[in-house]
Amino acid sequence: MDLDAARGKISEVDRRLVELLNERARLSLSVGAAKRQSLKEQGAIGEPEVYVPTQEKRVFEKVRGLNQGPLSGESVCAIYREIMSASISLQSDVSVGYLGPPGTFSHQAALNRFGDSLAYVPYPKIEDVIAAAAKEEITYGLVPIENSTFGAVVQTLDAFVDQPRVRIRAEVYLPVTQSLLSRYQLSAIRKVYSHPQAFGQSRQWLDQNLPNALRIEVSSTAKAAELAAAETYTAAISSEVCASMYQLDVVAKDITSTKDNTTRFFVLGQSSDLPTGDDKSLLMFTVDHRLPGALCGALDVFAKYKINQTAINSRPSRQRQWHYMFFVEIVGHELDDNVAHALEDIKSYCLDLVVLGSYPRQSY
């Protein structure tokens, strides 16, 4: 096939694609209308959920199965991400809050999950994102929960204690690569800004290459880049995305201690989705520390019902000194029979038991 013939066929495919995309969009609007009618018939107040992780997971699994190349499965899913983002924006005015400013890893994770067609709202602190989601000032919020190198994000756990009504709808994994950004050469740098997690991930490199530079913690890696762009003899540990945003040079690439560094995020809303058969749930509770073995008894309940625990963390409850809130992530959905029975049994050991949400298990 010659060049003109190939371009002609591409033009015809493009015409059909545009027609099919708009047909799909019209069907998406019909889905939204059907959801609203169903809510009306039930006497419910409010708007239906437009971001449905269960359906999203089915769509991605289906298109991966249908794909026969030459496009990779990842490429096809990226295309469908934007198709679904545009469809969601047609159904409702959707806003997504994240830890700002623009360019943070939270911002990148939000874009990866929701696409470019929605409205994004940056917040200065993680607790602000969670509070906004709880008060329905935004449709959804996205916050970091843990890093594979540096562990749990305690600001998020603490904010859950203050906002127990917020619900987790989904989890998102983002590979994280930290770089040193500055307007100066390495030898001239006297001060480094970054988020505490980024400092933890890059400590070994800093100890070897900038042992005498002052390290100052700020609210996000993007804020660090913003400050580095404005101050002399200063650098930031941030993403290469921020280098172009804030006109900084990449002085050193990939300075994290481990090369498979990944951060996990939660998507927050007002409700969790239905079970998929492959879910996780996050529980928050305290125990009566005066009762010997109370925590052990609570955890034994999961073994009784053959429920695996994937993470356990604790934070001061701030109710009184030396009193702790426990966060336990389990495999299963709160509506699964074995999980429902376990949650009932565990109440005999736990105080203030809250299911923060159930969500599809995400491969990364």
CSV table of C-alpha atoms in Angstrom, one decimal:
chain,number,residue,atom,x,y,z
A,1,MET,CA,0.0,0.0,0.0
A,2,ASP,CA,1.4,3.4,-1.0
A,3,LEU,CA,1.5,6.5,1.3
A,4,ASP,CA,-1.6,8.2,-0.1
A,5,ALA,CA,-3.6,5.1,0.1
A,6,ALA,CA,-2.5,4.4,3.7
A,7,ARG,CA,-3.4,8.0,4.7
A,8,GLY,CA,-6.8,7.7,3.0
A,9,LYS,CA,-7.6,4.6,5.0
A,10,ILE,CA,-6.5,6.3,8.2
A,11,SER,CA,-8.9,9.2,7.4
A,12,GLU,CA,-11.8,6.8,7.0
A,13,VAL,CA,-10.9,5.0,10.2
A,14,ASP,CA,-10.8,8.3,12.0
A,15,ARG,CA,-14.2,9.2,10.7
A,16,ARG,CA,-15.7,6.0,12.0
A,17,LEU,CA,-13.9,6.3,15.3
A,18,VAL,CA,-15.4,9.8,15.9
A,19,GLU,CA,-18.9,8.4,15.1
A,20,LEU,CA,-18.4,5.5,17.5
A,21,LEU,CA,-17.0,7.7,20.2
A,22,ASN,CA,-20.0,10.0,20.1
A,23,GLU,CA,-22.3,7.0,20.0
A,24,ARG,CA,-20.6,5.6,23.1
A,25,ALA,CA,-20.9,9.1,24.7
A,26,ARG,CA,-24.7,9.2,24.0
A,27,LEU,CA,-25.1,5.7,25.6
A,28,SER,CA,-23.1,6.9,28.6
A,29,LEU,CA,-25.6,9.8,29.0
A,30,SER,CA,-28.4,7.2,28.8
A,31,VAL,CA,-26.7,5.3,31.6
A,32,GLY,CA,-26.6,8.5,33.7
A,33,ALA,CA,-30.3,9.2,33.1
A,34,ALA,CA,-31.2,5.6,34.0
A,35,LYS,CA,-29.3,5.9,37.3
A,36,ARG,CA,-31.1,9.2,38.2
A,37,GLN,CA,-34.5,7.6,37.4
A,38,SER,CA,-33.7,4.6,39.6
A,39,LEU,CA,-32.7,6.9,42.5
A,40,LYS,CA,-35.9,8.9,42.0
A,41,GLU,CA,-38.0,5.8,42.1
A,42,GLN,CA,-36.3,4.7,45.3
A,43,GLY,CA,-37.0,8.1,46.9
A,44,ALA,CA,-33.2,8.8,47.2
A,45,ILE,CA,-31.8,12.3,47.3
A,46,GLY,CA,-28.6,13.4,45.5
A,47,GLU,CA,-26.7,12.5,42.3
A,48,PRO,CA,-25.7,8.9,41.3
A,49,GLU,CA,-22.1,7.8,41.5
A,50,VAL,CA,-20.4,8.6,38.2
A,51,TYR,CA,-17.1,6.9,39.1
A,52,VAL,CA,-17.7,3.2,39.6
A,53,PRO,CA,-14.5,1.3,40.2
A,54,THR,CA,-16.2,-2.1,39.7
A,55,GLN,CA,-17.4,-1.2,36.2
A,56,GLU,CA,-14.1,0.4,35.4
A,57,LYS,CA,-12.3,-2.8,36.3
A,58,ARG,CA,-14.6,-4.8,34.1
A,59,VAL,CA,-14.0,-2.4,31.2
A,60,PHE,CA,-10.3,-2.6,31.4
A,61,GLU,CA,-10.2,-6.3,31.7
A,62,LYS,CA,-12.5,-6.6,28.7
A,63,VAL,CA,-10.5,-4.3,26.4
A,64,ARG,CA,-7.3,-6.0,27.4
A,65,GLY,CA,-8.9,-9.3,26.4
A,66,LEU,CA,-10.2,-8.0,23.1
A,67,ASN,CA,-6.9,-6.4,22.2
A,68,GLN,CA,-4.9,-8.3,19.6
A,69,GLY,CA,-2.2,-5.7,18.9
A,70,PRO,CA,-0.1,-4.1,17.7
A,71,LEU,CA,-1.1,-1.6,20.5
A,72,SER,CA,-0.1,-2.8,24.0
A,73,GLY,CA,-2.7,-3.5,26.6
A,74,GLU,CA,-1.4,-0.5,28.6
A,75,SER,CA,-1.8,1.7,25.6
A,76,VAL,CA,-5.4,0.6,24.9
A,77,CYS,CA,-6.3,1.1,28.6
A,78,ALA,CA,-4.8,4.6,28.5
A,79,ILE,CA,-7.0,5.4,25.5
A,80,TYR,CA,-10.1,4.1,27.3
A,81,ARG,CA,-9.1,6.0,30.4
A,82,GLU,CA,-9.6,9.3,28.5
A,83,ILE,CA,-12.8,8.0,26.8
A,84,MET,CA,-14.3,7.2,30.2
A,85,SER,CA,-13.1,10.5,31.6
A,86,ALA,CA,-14.9,12.4,28.8
A,87,SER,CA,-18.0,10.3,29.4
A,88,ILE,CA,-18.0,11.1,33.2
A,89,SER,CA,-17.6,14.8,32.5
A,90,LEU,CA,-20.8,14.7,30.3
A,91,GLN,CA,-22.8,13.1,33.0
A,92,SER,CA,-22.0,15.4,35.8
A,93,ASP,CA,-19.8,18.3,37.0
A,94,VAL,CA,-17.1,16.2,38.7
A,95,SER,CA,-14.3,17.7,40.8
A,96,VAL,CA,-11.3,15.8,42.2
A,97,GLY,CA,-9.3,17.1,45.1
A,98,TYR,CA,-5.6,16.3,45.6
A,99,LEU,CA,-2.5,17.4,47.6
A,100,GLY,CA,-1.2,20.3,45.6
A,101,PRO,CA,0.1,22.4,44.0
A,102,PRO,CA,-0.1,21.1,40.4
A,103,GLY,CA,2.7,18.6,39.6
A,104,THR,CA,2.7,16.6,42.8
A,105,PHE,CA,2.6,12.8,42.6
A,106,SER,CA,-0.9,13.0,44.0
A,107,HIS,CA,-1.8,15.2,41.0
A,108,GLN,CA,-0.2,12.6,38.6
A,109,ALA,CA,-2.0,9.7,40.3
A,110,ALA,CA,-5.4,11.6,40.0
A,111,LEU,CA,-4.8,12.2,36.3
A,112,ASN,CA,-3.8,8.6,35.8
A,113,ARG,CA,-7.1,7.5,37.4
A,114,PHE,CA,-9.6,10.1,36.2
A,115,GLY,CA,-8.1,11.4,32.9
A,116,ASP,CA,-7.9,15.0,31.6
A,117,SER,CA,-11.6,15.8,31.3
A,118,LEU,CA,-12.5,16.5,34.9
A,119,ALA,CA,-11.9,19.5,37.2
A,120,TYR,CA,-9.0,19.2,39.6
A,121,VAL,CA,-8.8,21.1,42.9
A,122,PRO,CA,-5.4,21.4,44.7
A,123,TYR,CA,-5.3,21.6,48.5
A,124,PRO,CA,-2.3,22.5,50.6
A,125,LYS,CA,-2.6,19.6,53.1
A,126,ILE,CA,-3.7,16.0,53.0
A,127,GLU,CA,-6.2,16.6,55.8
A,128,ASP,CA,-7.8,19.4,53.8
A,129,VAL,CA,-8.5,16.9,50.9
A,130,ILE,CA,-10.1,14.4,53.3
A,131,ALA,CA,-12.2,17.1,55.0
A,132,ALA,CA,-13.4,18.5,51.6
A,133,ALA,CA,-14.4,15.0,50.5
A,134,ALA,CA,-16.2,14.4,53.8
A,135,LYS,CA,-18.1,17.7,53.5
A,136,GLU,CA,-18.9,17.0,49.8
A,137,GLU,CA,-17.1,20.2,48.7
A,138,ILE,CA,-15.5,18.0,46.0
A,139,THR,CA,-16.9,14.9,44.3
A,140,TYR,CA,-13.9,12.7,45.0
A,141,GLY,CA,-10.6,13.1,46.8
A,142,LEU,CA,-7.3,11.3,46.2
A,143,VAL,CA,-4.7,11.0,49.0
A,144,PRO,CA,-1.5,8.9,49.5
A,145,ILE,CA,-1.8,6.1,52.0
A,146,GLU,CA,1.6,4.4,51.9
A,147,ASN,CA,4.9,4.1,50.0
A,148,SER,CA,6.7,0.9,49.3
A,149,THR,CA,10.0,2.3,50.7
A,150,PHE,CA,9.0,4.6,53.5
A,151,GLY,CA,5.8,3.0,54.8
A,152,ALA,CA,2.5,4.5,55.9
A,153,VAL,CA,1.6,8.2,55.3
A,154,VAL,CA,0.7,9.1,58.9
A,155,GLN,CA,-1.0,12.4,57.9
A,156,THR,CA,-3.6,10.4,56.0
A,157,LEU,CA,-4.2,8.0,58.9
A,158,ASP,CA,-4.5,10.8,61.4
A,159,ALA,CA,-7.0,12.6,59.1
A,160,PHE,CA,-9.2,9.4,59.0
A,161,VAL,CA,-9.5,9.6,62.8
A,162,ASP,CA,-10.9,13.2,62.4
A,163,GLN,CA,-13.1,12.4,59.4
A,164,PRO,CA,-14.4,8.8,59.9
A,165,ARG,CA,-17.4,9.4,57.6
A,166,VAL,CA,-15.4,9.5,54.4
A,167,ARG,CA,-15.4,6.3,52.4
A,168,ILE,CA,-12.7,4.7,50.3
A,169,ARG,CA,-13.9,3.9,46.7
A,170,ALA,CA,-10.6,2.7,45.1
A,171,GLU,CA,-6.9,2.3,45.4
A,172,VAL,CA,-4.3,3.6,42.9
A,173,TYR,CA,-0.6,2.7,42.5
A,174,LEU,CA,1.9,5.1,41.0
A,175,PRO,CA,5.6,4.3,40.4
A,176,VAL,CA,7.6,7.1,41.9
A,177,THR,CA,10.9,8.4,40.7
A,178,GLN,CA,12.5,11.3,42.6
A,179,SER,CA,15.0,13.6,41.1
A,180,LEU,CA,17.1,16.5,42.3
A,181,LEU,CA,15.9,19.8,40.7
A,182,SER,CA,17.7,23.1,40.8
A,183,ARG,CA,18.9,26.2,38.9
A,184,TYR,CA,22.4,25.5,40.3
A,185,GLN,CA,25.1,22.9,39.9
A,186,LEU,CA,25.4,20.2,42.6
A,187,SER,CA,28.4,21.8,44.3
A,188,ALA,CA,26.6,25.1,44.8
A,189,ILE,CA,23.5,23.7,46.5
A,190,ARG,CA,23.2,24.7,50.2
A,191,LYS,CA,19.6,23.8,50.9
A,192,VAL,CA,17.1,21.2,49.8
A,193,TYR,CA,13.3,21.3,50.0
A,194,SER,CA,11.0,18.2,49.8
A,195,HIS,CA,8.2,16.3,51.4
A,196,PRO,CA,9.1,14.0,54.3
A,197,GLN,CA,8.4,10.9,52.3
A,198,ALA,CA,10.7,12.0,49.5
A,199,PHE,CA,13.5,12.7,52.0
A,200,GLY,CA,13.0,9.2,53.4
A,201,GLN,CA,13.2,7.7,49.9
A,202,SER,CA,16.3,9.7,48.9
A,203,ARG,CA,18.2,9.8,52.2
A,204,GLN,CA,21.0,7.5,51.1
A,205,TRP,CA,21.7,9.6,48.0
A,206,LEU,CA,21.6,12.8,50.0
A,207,ASP,CA,24.0,11.5,52.6
A,208,GLN,CA,26.5,10.6,50.0
A,209,ASN,CA,26.2,13.6,47.7
A,210,LEU,CA,24.8,16.5,49.8
A,211,PRO,CA,25.7,15.6,53.4
A,212,ASN,CA,26.0,19.2,54.5
A,213,ALA,CA,23.0,20.7,52.8
A,214,LEU,CA,20.1,21.9,55.0
A,215,ARG,CA,17.0,19.7,54.5
A,216,ILE,CA,13.7,21.4,54.9
A,217,GLU,CA,10.4,19.6,54.9
A,218,VAL,CA,7.4,21.1,53.1
A,219,SER,CA,3.9,19.9,52.3
A,220,SER,CA,4.6,18.4,48.8
A,221,THR,CA,7.3,17.8,46.3
A,222,ALA,CA,5.7,20.3,43.9
A,223,LYS,CA,5.8,23.0,46.6
A,224,ALA,CA,9.5,22.1,47.0
A,225,ALA,CA,10.1,22.7,43.3
A,226,GLU,CA,8.2,26.0,43.5
A,227,LEU,CA,10.5,27.2,46.4
A,228,ALA,CA,13.6,26.0,44.7
A,229,ALA,CA,12.7,28.0,41.6
A,230,ALA,CA,12.4,31.2,43.7
A,231,GLU,CA,15.5,30.9,46.0
A,232,THR,CA,19.2,31.0,45.5
A,233,TYR,CA,21.5,28.0,46.0
A,234,THR,CA,18.5,25.8,46.6
A,235,ALA,CA,17.3,22.5,45.2
A,236,ALA,CA,14.2,20.3,45.5
A,237,ILE,CA,13.6,16.6,45.5
A,238,SER,CA,10.7,16.2,43.1
A,239,SER,CA,9.5,14.7,39.9
A,240,GLU,CA,10.8,15.5,36.4
A,241,VAL,CA,7.3,16.8,35.6
A,242,CYS,CA,8.0,19.7,38.0
A,243,ALA,CA,11.3,20.5,36.4
A,244,SER,CA,9.5,21.7,33.2
A,245,MET,CA,6.6,23.3,35.2
A,246,TYR,CA,9.0,25.4,37.3
A,247,GLN,CA,11.9,25.9,34.8
A,248,LEU,CA,14.4,23.9,36.8
A,249,ASP,CA,17.2,21.7,35.6
A,250,VAL,CA,17.4,18.0,36.5
A,251,VAL,CA,20.7,17.9,38.4
A,252,ALA,CA,20.4,14.2,39.2
A,253,LYS,CA,17.9,11.6,38.1
A,254,ASP,CA,16.3,8.7,40.0
A,255,ILE,CA,17.9,9.3,43.4
A,256,THR,CA,15.6,7.0,45.4
A,257,SER,CA,17.3,4.2,47.4
A,258,THR,CA,15.2,1.5,45.7
A,259,LYS,CA,14.3,1.3,42.0
A,260,ASP,CA,10.8,-0.1,42.4
A,261,ASN,CA,9.6,2.7,44.5
A,262,THR,CA,5.8,2.9,44.4
A,263,THR,CA,3.2,5.0,46.3
A,264,ARG,CA,-0.4,3.8,46.9
A,265,PHE,CA,-3.3,6.2,47.0
A,266,PHE,CA,-6.9,6.0,48.0
A,267,VAL,CA,-9.8,7.5,46.0
A,268,LEU,CA,-12.3,8.9,48.6
A,269,GLY,CA,-16.0,9.6,48.3
A,270,GLN,CA,-19.3,9.2,50.1
A,271,SER,CA,-19.8,5.5,49.6
A,272,SER,CA,-17.9,2.3,48.6
A,273,ASP,CA,-18.7,0.3,45.5
A,274,LEU,CA,-20.3,-3.2,45.4
A,275,PRO,CA,-18.2,-6.4,45.8
A,276,THR,CA,-16.2,-7.6,42.8
A,277,GLY,CA,-15.0,-10.9,44.3
A,278,ASP,CA,-11.5,-9.5,44.6
A,279,ASP,CA,-11.6,-6.6,47.1
A,280,LYS,CA,-9.9,-5.2,50.2
A,281,SER,CA,-11.3,-3.3,53.1
A,282,LEU,CA,-9.8,-0.9,55.6
A,283,LEU,CA,-10.9,-1.0,59.2
A,284,MET,CA,-10.3,1.5,62.0
A,285,PHE,CA,-10.8,0.7,65.7
A,286,THR,CA,-9.5,1.0,69.2
A,287,VAL,CA,-9.4,-1.7,71.8
A,288,ASP,CA,-9.8,-1.7,75.6
A,289,HIS,CA,-6.1,-1.7,76.7
A,290,ARG,CA,-7.2,-2.7,80.2
A,291,LEU,CA,-8.3,-6.1,78.8
A,292,PRO,CA,-5.3,-8.4,78.4
A,293,GLY,CA,-5.0,-9.7,74.8
A,294,ALA,CA,-7.7,-7.5,73.4
A,295,LEU,CA,-5.8,-6.7,70.2
A,296,CYS,CA,-4.7,-10.3,69.8
A,297,GLY,CA,-8.3,-11.5,70.3
A,298,ALA,CA,-9.5,-9.0,67.6
A,299,LEU,CA,-6.9,-10.2,65.1
A,300,ASP,CA,-7.7,-13.8,65.9
A,301,VAL,CA,-11.3,-13.2,64.6
A,302,PHE,CA,-9.8,-12.7,61.1
A,303,ALA,CA,-8.0,-16.1,61.3
A,304,LYS,CA,-11.2,-17.7,62.4
A,305,TYR,CA,-13.0,-16.6,59.2
A,306,LYS,CA,-9.9,-17.2,57.0
A,307,ILE,CA,-9.5,-13.5,56.2
A,308,ASN,CA,-6.0,-12.4,55.3
A,309,GLN,CA,-4.6,-9.1,56.7
A,310,THR,CA,-2.5,-7.1,54.3
A,311,ALA,CA,-1.5,-4.2,56.5
A,312,ILE,CA,-1.6,-3.1,60.2
A,313,ASN,CA,-0.8,0.4,61.4
A,314,SER,CA,-1.4,2.3,64.6
A,315,ARG,CA,-1.7,6.0,65.5
A,316,PRO,CA,-2.3,7.9,68.7
A,317,SER,CA,-6.1,8.2,69.1
A,318,ARG,CA,-5.7,11.7,70.7
A,319,GLN,CA,-8.5,10.7,73.1
A,320,ARG,CA,-6.1,10.2,76.0
A,321,GLN,CA,-2.4,9.5,76.4
A,322,TRP,CA,-1.0,6.1,75.3
A,323,HIS,CA,-4.3,5.2,73.7
A,324,TYR,CA,-4.1,4.0,70.0
A,325,MET,CA,-6.2,3.7,66.9
A,326,PHE,CA,-5.5,0.7,64.8
A,327,PHE,CA,-5.8,0.5,61.1
A,328,VAL,CA,-6.2,-3.0,59.6
A,329,GLU,CA,-6.5,-3.7,55.9
A,330,ILE,CA,-8.1,-7.1,55.1
A,331,VAL,CA,-8.8,-9.1,51.9
A,332,GLY,CA,-12.5,-9.1,51.2
A,333,HIS,CA,-15.5,-6.7,51.0
A,334,GLU,CA,-17.6,-5.7,54.0
A,335,LEU,CA,-20.7,-7.2,52.3
A,336,ASP,CA,-19.0,-10.6,51.9
A,337,ASP,CA,-20.5,-13.2,54.3
A,338,ASN,CA,-17.3,-14.1,56.1
A,339,VAL,CA,-16.2,-10.4,56.5
A,340,ALA,CA,-19.7,-9.4,57.7
A,341,HIS,CA,-19.6,-12.2,60.4
A,342,ALA,CA,-16.1,-11.2,61.4
A,343,LEU,CA,-17.0,-7.6,61.8
A,344,GLU,CA,-19.9,-8.7,64.1
A,345,ASP,CA,-17.6,-10.9,66.2
A,346,ILE,CA,-14.8,-8.4,66.5
A,347,LYS,CA,-17.1,-5.9,68.2
A,348,SER,CA,-16.6,-7.8,71.5
A,349,TYR,CA,-12.9,-6.8,71.4
A,350,CYS,CA,-13.1,-3.4,69.7
A,351,LEU,CA,-14.3,0.0,70.5
A,352,ASP,CA,-15.3,2.6,67.9
A,353,LEU,CA,-15.1,0.1,65.0
A,354,VAL,CA,-15.4,2.0,61.6
A,355,VAL,CA,-15.2,0.4,58.1
A,356,LEU,CA,-13.5,3.2,56.2
A,357,GLY,CA,-14.3,1.5,52.9
A,358,SER,CA,-14.2,-1.6,50.6
A,359,TYR,CA,-12.6,-1.3,47.2
A,360,PRO,CA,-11.5,-3.5,44.3
A,361,ARG,CA,-7.9,-4.9,44.6
A,362,GLN,CA,-5.8,-3.0,42.1
A,363,SER,CA,-2.9,-4.7,40.3
A,364,TYR,CA,0.0,-2.3,39.7
